[in-house]
């Protein structure tokens, strides 16, 4: 298919493994908002929950997925346009399935220290699939928003991303599993400091105090998502870090639910030679899985060729390699996220 004749109605179903989870539900609903006719297959173990979601969004079916089998337990004649995995598949059978069927593949649950096996599998079969490593903060929307704001600079020196989450915004079982894996496997987060990548093992490197939208000071802790590596590579900045803080429910604004905010700080040189620092904020009233799910939806839309050109060719990608930052910010605003220069 060419870019001119790819429409949601003639694209094969998108298989979303973990599609009935906290992020998955939001991803499939965002996809449905973007493309009402796009067929979706919700891969899950809890078929009752998946079937209910499929009925709710329409043009969808629940399918049972078994990650212990090479064929994922799917019918031999099953046909898809992409495979999206929203949980940790330690076996990478889902990736092998996508490669065997020459399908785009999205890996959502890999921290910076997790990507070695997926990269190794890609290296062995580089011409089979478009492999998107989407283990970025908020489904890549944080990094893409940062790149959009960075366009005003001639040279970027430093980037700091700071997330504030409500204590009740804990995600689902997959998120809890990720947190347990993080605490057990690699307690030191990745940061780029003065041009050198380090695993921050001391308090000084691993924590940072920053200000929220309303001026409140928060102590955040660095987090080992892929944003540090991808933003460093795409901007040339010598310092990049991502920190997160937890807001007690008692400190919510009156009448507000467990929303979240992202502060993006960029320091660099403007075209006229001025060195300055700017702050932007994304404020969203949903739990953080909302923006994560929207990031997944935007990635799928691009991978299968429903926006921005023909389907993405085989290769190894991070979100900024396939998505236009300006379009992502536009869609976030459309979905109700407050995007402002602070």
Coordinates of C-alpha atoms in Angstrom, one line a residue:
X1 CA 0.0 0.0 0.0
X2 CA 1.1 3.6 -0.6
X3 CA 0.4 6.5 1.6
X4 CA -2.5 7.6 -0.6
X5 CA -4.6 4.4 -0.2
X6 CA -3.9 3.4 3.4
X7 CA -7.1 3.9 5.4
X8 CA -8.2 2.5 8.7
X9 CA -10.8 0.4 6.9
X10 CA -8.3 -1.5 4.8
X11 CA -5.6 -2.0 7.4
X12 CA -5.4 -5.4 9.1
X13 CA -6.1 -5.5 12.8
X14 CA -3.6 -4.1 15.3
X15 CA -2.8 -6.7 17.9
X16 CA -2.4 -5.0 21.3
X17 CA -1.0 -7.4 23.9
X18 CA -2.0 -6.2 27.4
X19 CA -4.7 -4.1 25.7
X20 CA -7.2 -4.5 28.6
X21 CA -4.7 -3.2 31.2
X22 CA -4.5 0.4 32.6
X23 CA -2.4 1.7 29.7
X24 CA -3.9 -0.6 27.2
X25 CA -7.5 0.6 27.7
X26 CA -6.4 4.1 27.1
X27 CA -4.3 3.2 24.1
X28 CA -7.1 1.4 22.3
X29 CA -9.6 4.2 23.2
X30 CA -7.1 6.8 21.8
X31 CA -6.7 4.7 18.7
X32 CA -10.5 4.6 18.3
X33 CA -10.6 8.3 18.7
X34 CA -8.0 8.8 16.0
X35 CA -9.4 6.1 13.6
X36 CA -13.0 5.0 14.3
X37 CA -12.8 2.2 11.6
X38 CA -9.5 0.7 12.6
X39 CA -9.8 -2.9 13.6
X40 CA -8.2 -3.8 16.9
X41 CA -7.5 -7.2 18.5
X42 CA -7.1 -7.0 22.3
X43 CA -4.7 -9.7 23.4
X44 CA -5.2 -10.7 27.0
X45 CA -5.5 -13.5 29.6
X46 CA -8.6 -12.0 31.2
X47 CA -11.0 -12.6 28.2
X48 CA -14.0 -11.2 30.1
X49 CA -12.4 -7.8 30.6
X50 CA -10.9 -7.8 27.1
X51 CA -14.3 -8.7 25.5
X52 CA -16.0 -6.0 27.4
X53 CA -13.5 -3.4 26.2
X54 CA -13.8 -4.7 22.7
X55 CA -17.6 -4.3 22.8
X56 CA -17.2 -0.8 24.2
X57 CA -14.9 0.6 21.5
X58 CA -16.3 -1.3 18.5
X59 CA -14.5 -2.8 15.5
X60 CA -12.5 -4.9 18.0
X61 CA -12.3 -8.4 19.3
X62 CA -10.7 -10.1 22.3
X63 CA -8.1 -12.8 21.6
X64 CA -6.3 -15.0 24.1
X65 CA -2.5 -14.6 23.9
X66 CA -0.1 -17.1 25.4
X67 CA 3.5 -15.8 25.7
X68 CA 4.8 -19.3 26.4
X69 CA 4.1 -20.3 22.8
X70 CA 6.0 -19.3 19.7
X71 CA 2.7 -18.8 17.9
X72 CA 1.4 -16.9 20.9
X73 CA -1.5 -19.3 20.9
X74 CA -3.1 -17.4 17.9
X75 CA -4.8 -19.0 15.0
X76 CA -2.5 -20.0 12.0
X77 CA -4.4 -17.7 9.7
X78 CA -4.4 -14.7 12.1
X79 CA -3.3 -11.6 10.2
X80 CA -2.3 -8.3 11.8
X81 CA -0.8 -4.9 10.7
X82 CA 1.3 -4.4 13.9
X83 CA 2.1 -6.0 17.3
X84 CA 2.1 -3.8 20.3
X85 CA 3.2 -5.2 23.7
X86 CA 2.3 -3.2 26.8
X87 CA 3.7 -5.6 29.4
X88 CA 7.1 -7.1 29.9
X89 CA 7.7 -10.1 27.6
X90 CA 10.9 -11.6 29.0
X91 CA 10.9 -14.3 26.3
X92 CA 10.6 -11.9 23.4
X93 CA 8.3 -14.4 21.7
X94 CA 6.0 -11.5 20.8
X95 CA 8.9 -9.8 18.9
X96 CA 9.8 -13.1 17.2
X97 CA 6.2 -13.5 16.1
X98 CA 6.2 -9.9 14.6
X99 CA 9.5 -10.6 12.8
X100 CA 8.3 -14.0 11.5
X101 CA 5.2 -12.2 10.0
X102 CA 7.2 -9.0 9.0
X103 CA 5.1 -6.8 11.2
X104 CA 5.9 -3.5 13.0
X105 CA 6.6 -4.2 16.7
X106 CA 6.3 -1.9 19.6
X107 CA 8.1 -2.6 22.9
X108 CA 6.6 -0.5 25.7
X109 CA 7.9 -1.9 29.0
X110 CA 11.7 -1.8 28.6
X111 CA 13.8 0.4 30.9
X112 CA 17.2 1.7 29.7
X113 CA 18.9 -1.4 31.1
X114 CA 16.3 -3.8 29.4
X115 CA 16.8 -3.2 25.7
X116 CA 19.9 -5.4 25.1
X117 CA 17.9 -8.6 24.2
X118 CA 15.5 -6.8 21.9
X119 CA 18.4 -5.0 20.2
X120 CA 20.2 -8.3 19.8
X121 CA 17.2 -9.9 18.2
X122 CA 16.8 -7.0 15.9
X123 CA 20.4 -7.1 14.8
X124 CA 20.0 -10.7 13.7
X125 CA 16.9 -9.8 11.6
X126 CA 17.2 -6.1 10.7
X127 CA 15.1 -6.3 7.5
X128 CA 12.0 -8.1 8.9
X129 CA 10.2 -5.5 11.1
X130 CA 10.1 -1.9 12.1
X131 CA 11.0 -2.2 15.8
X132 CA 10.0 0.7 18.0
X133 CA 11.5 0.9 21.5
X134 CA 8.9 2.9 23.3
X135 CA 10.2 2.6 26.9
X136 CA 10.0 6.3 27.2
X137 CA 8.3 8.5 29.7
X138 CA 4.5 8.8 29.0
X139 CA 4.7 6.7 25.9
X140 CA 7.2 9.0 24.2
X141 CA 5.0 12.1 24.5
X142 CA 7.5 13.7 27.0
X143 CA 10.5 13.3 24.7
X144 CA 8.6 14.4 21.6
X145 CA 7.2 17.5 23.4
X146 CA 10.7 18.3 24.5
X147 CA 12.0 18.1 21.0
X148 CA 9.2 20.4 19.8
X149 CA 10.1 23.0 22.4
X150 CA 13.8 22.6 21.6
X151 CA 13.4 23.8 18.1
X152 CA 13.7 27.4 19.1
X153 CA 17.4 26.7 20.1
X154 CA 20.4 26.7 17.8
X155 CA 22.2 24.5 20.3
X156 CA 20.8 22.6 23.3
X157 CA 23.1 22.4 26.4
X158 CA 20.9 20.7 29.0
X159 CA 17.5 19.1 29.4
X160 CA 15.7 18.3 32.6
X161 CA 12.3 16.5 32.7
X162 CA 10.4 16.4 35.9
X163 CA 7.2 14.5 36.5
X164 CA 4.9 14.8 39.5
X165 CA 2.4 12.0 40.1
X166 CA -0.3 11.6 42.7
X167 CA 0.3 8.9 45.3
X168 CA -2.9 7.1 44.1
X169 CA -1.7 7.1 40.5
X170 CA 0.0 3.7 40.8
X171 CA -1.0 2.1 37.5
X172 CA -2.0 -1.5 37.1
X173 CA -0.3 -4.9 37.6
X174 CA 2.1 -4.4 34.7
X175 CA 3.3 -1.1 36.2
X176 CA 3.6 -2.7 39.6
X177 CA 5.7 -5.4 38.1
X178 CA 7.9 -2.9 36.3
X179 CA 8.5 -1.1 39.6
X180 CA 9.4 -4.3 41.4
X181 CA 11.8 -5.3 38.6
X182 CA 13.4 -1.8 38.7
X183 CA 14.0 -2.0 42.5
X184 CA 15.4 -5.5 42.3
X185 CA 17.5 -5.3 39.1
X186 CA 19.0 -1.9 38.8
X187 CA 18.7 0.6 41.7
X188 CA 20.8 3.2 39.9
X189 CA 19.2 5.3 37.2
X190 CA 20.9 6.4 34.0
X191 CA 21.7 10.1 33.6
X192 CA 23.9 12.2 31.3
X193 CA 26.0 14.6 33.3
X194 CA 28.5 16.9 31.7
X195 CA 28.8 14.8 28.6
X196 CA 29.2 11.5 30.4
X197 CA 26.5 8.7 30.8
X198 CA 26.5 7.5 34.4
X199 CA 24.5 5.2 36.6
X200 CA 23.7 7.6 39.4
X201 CA 24.6 5.7 42.5
X202 CA 24.9 8.5 45.1
X203 CA 22.2 10.8 46.5
X204 CA 23.7 13.9 44.9
X205 CA 23.4 12.5 41.3
X206 CA 20.2 10.5 41.8
X207 CA 18.0 13.2 43.3
X208 CA 17.1 16.8 42.2
X209 CA 14.9 19.5 43.6
X210 CA 12.6 21.2 41.1
X211 CA 9.6 23.5 41.1
X212 CA 6.1 22.4 39.9
X213 CA 3.7 24.5 37.9
X214 CA 2.4 26.3 41.0
X215 CA 5.9 27.0 42.4
X216 CA 5.9 24.2 44.9
X217 CA 9.3 22.6 45.5
X218 CA 9.6 18.9 45.0
X219 CA 12.4 16.4 45.5
X220 CA 12.5 14.0 42.6
X221 CA 14.4 10.9 42.0
X222 CA 16.0 10.0 38.6
X223 CA 14.3 7.2 36.6
X224 CA 16.0 4.9 34.1
X225 CA 13.7 5.3 31.1
X226 CA 15.0 5.7 27.5
X227 CA 14.4 9.4 27.3
X228 CA 17.9 10.2 28.6
X229 CA 19.6 8.2 25.8
X230 CA 17.3 9.3 23.0
X231 CA 17.2 13.0 23.9
X232 CA 20.9 13.1 24.3
X233 CA 21.4 11.5 20.8
X234 CA 18.8 13.7 19.1
X235 CA 19.7 17.1 20.6
X236 CA 23.4 16.8 21.4
X237 CA 22.8 18.1 24.9
X238 CA 25.6 17.4 27.4
X239 CA 23.3 17.0 30.4
X240 CA 20.0 15.1 30.3
X241 CA 18.0 13.7 33.2
X242 CA 14.5 12.6 34.1
X243 CA 13.2 12.8 37.7
X244 CA 9.9 11.9 39.3
X245 CA 8.2 13.0 42.5
X246 CA 5.1 11.8 44.3
X247 CA 2.5 14.2 45.4
X248 CA 0.4 13.2 48.5
X249 CA -3.3 13.1 47.9
X250 CA -3.7 15.7 50.6
X251 CA -1.9 18.2 48.5
X252 CA -4.1 18.0 45.5
X253 CA -5.9 21.2 44.4
X254 CA -9.5 21.2 45.8
X255 CA -11.9 19.1 43.8
X256 CA -9.1 17.7 41.6
X257 CA -8.5 14.0 41.0
X258 CA -5.1 12.2 40.7
X259 CA -3.8 14.1 37.7
X260 CA -0.1 14.7 36.9
X261 CA 2.2 17.3 35.5
X262 CA 5.5 17.3 33.5
X263 CA 8.0 20.1 33.7
X264 CA 10.4 20.4 30.7
X265 CA 13.4 22.7 31.2
X266 CA 15.8 23.4 28.4
X267 CA 18.9 25.4 28.5
X268 CA 20.8 26.4 25.3
X269 CA 21.8 28.9 22.8
X270 CA 19.2 30.8 20.7
X271 CA 19.9 31.7 17.0
X272 CA 21.0 35.2 18.0
X273 CA 23.6 33.8 20.4
X274 CA 21.7 34.4 23.6
X275 CA 22.1 31.6 26.2
X276 CA 18.8 31.1 28.0
X277 CA 16.7 28.6 29.9
X278 CA 13.0 28.0 29.3
X279 CA 10.4 26.0 31.1
X280 CA 7.3 24.4 29.6
X281 CA 4.6 22.4 31.4
X282 CA 2.2 19.6 30.4
X283 CA -0.7 19.3 32.9
X284 CA -3.1 16.5 32.5
X285 CA -6.1 15.6 34.7
X286 CA -6.0 11.9 33.9
X287 CA -3.7 9.4 35.6
X288 CA -0.3 9.2 33.8
X289 CA -1.4 6.1 31.9
X290 CA -3.6 8.4 29.9
X291 CA -0.7 10.2 28.1
X292 CA 1.2 6.9 27.9
X293 CA -1.8 5.3 26.0
X294 CA -2.0 8.3 23.7
X295 CA 1.7 8.0 22.9
X296 CA 1.1 4.3 22.0
X297 CA -1.8 5.2 19.8
X298 CA 0.1 7.9 17.9
X299 CA 3.0 5.5 17.4
X300 CA 0.7 2.8 16.0
X301 CA -1.0 5.3 13.7
X302 CA 2.4 6.3 12.2
X303 CA 3.8 2.7 12.0
X304 CA 1.0 1.4 9.9
X305 CA 0.8 4.4 7.6
X306 CA -2.4 6.1 8.7
X307 CA -0.6 9.4 9.3
X308 CA 2.6 11.1 8.1
X309 CA 3.4 8.9 5.1
X310 CA 3.7 5.3 4.0
X311 CA 4.0 2.5 6.6
X312 CA 7.4 2.7 8.4
X313 CA 10.1 0.6 6.8
X314 CA 12.0 -2.1 8.8
X315 CA 14.5 -0.7 11.2
X316 CA 15.2 0.1 14.8
X317 CA 13.4 3.2 16.0
X318 CA 12.8 5.5 19.0
X319 CA 9.7 7.6 19.0
X320 CA 11.4 10.8 17.6
X321 CA 12.5 8.7 14.6
X322 CA 9.0 8.2 13.3
X323 CA 6.8 10.9 14.8
X324 CA 6.6 14.6 14.2
X325 CA 7.0 16.4 17.6
X326 CA 4.7 19.3 16.5
X327 CA 1.9 16.9 15.5
X328 CA 2.2 15.1 18.9
X329 CA 1.9 18.4 20.8
X330 CA -1.1 19.3 18.6
X331 CA -2.8 16.0 19.4
X332 CA -2.2 16.3 23.1
X333 CA -3.8 19.7 23.2
X334 CA -6.8 18.2 21.2
X335 CA -7.1 15.5 23.9
X336 CA -7.2 18.1 26.7
X337 CA -3.7 18.2 28.0
X338 CA -2.7 21.8 29.0
X339 CA 0.5 22.7 27.3
X340 CA 2.0 26.0 28.3
X341 CA 5.2 27.9 28.6
X342 CA 5.9 28.5 32.2

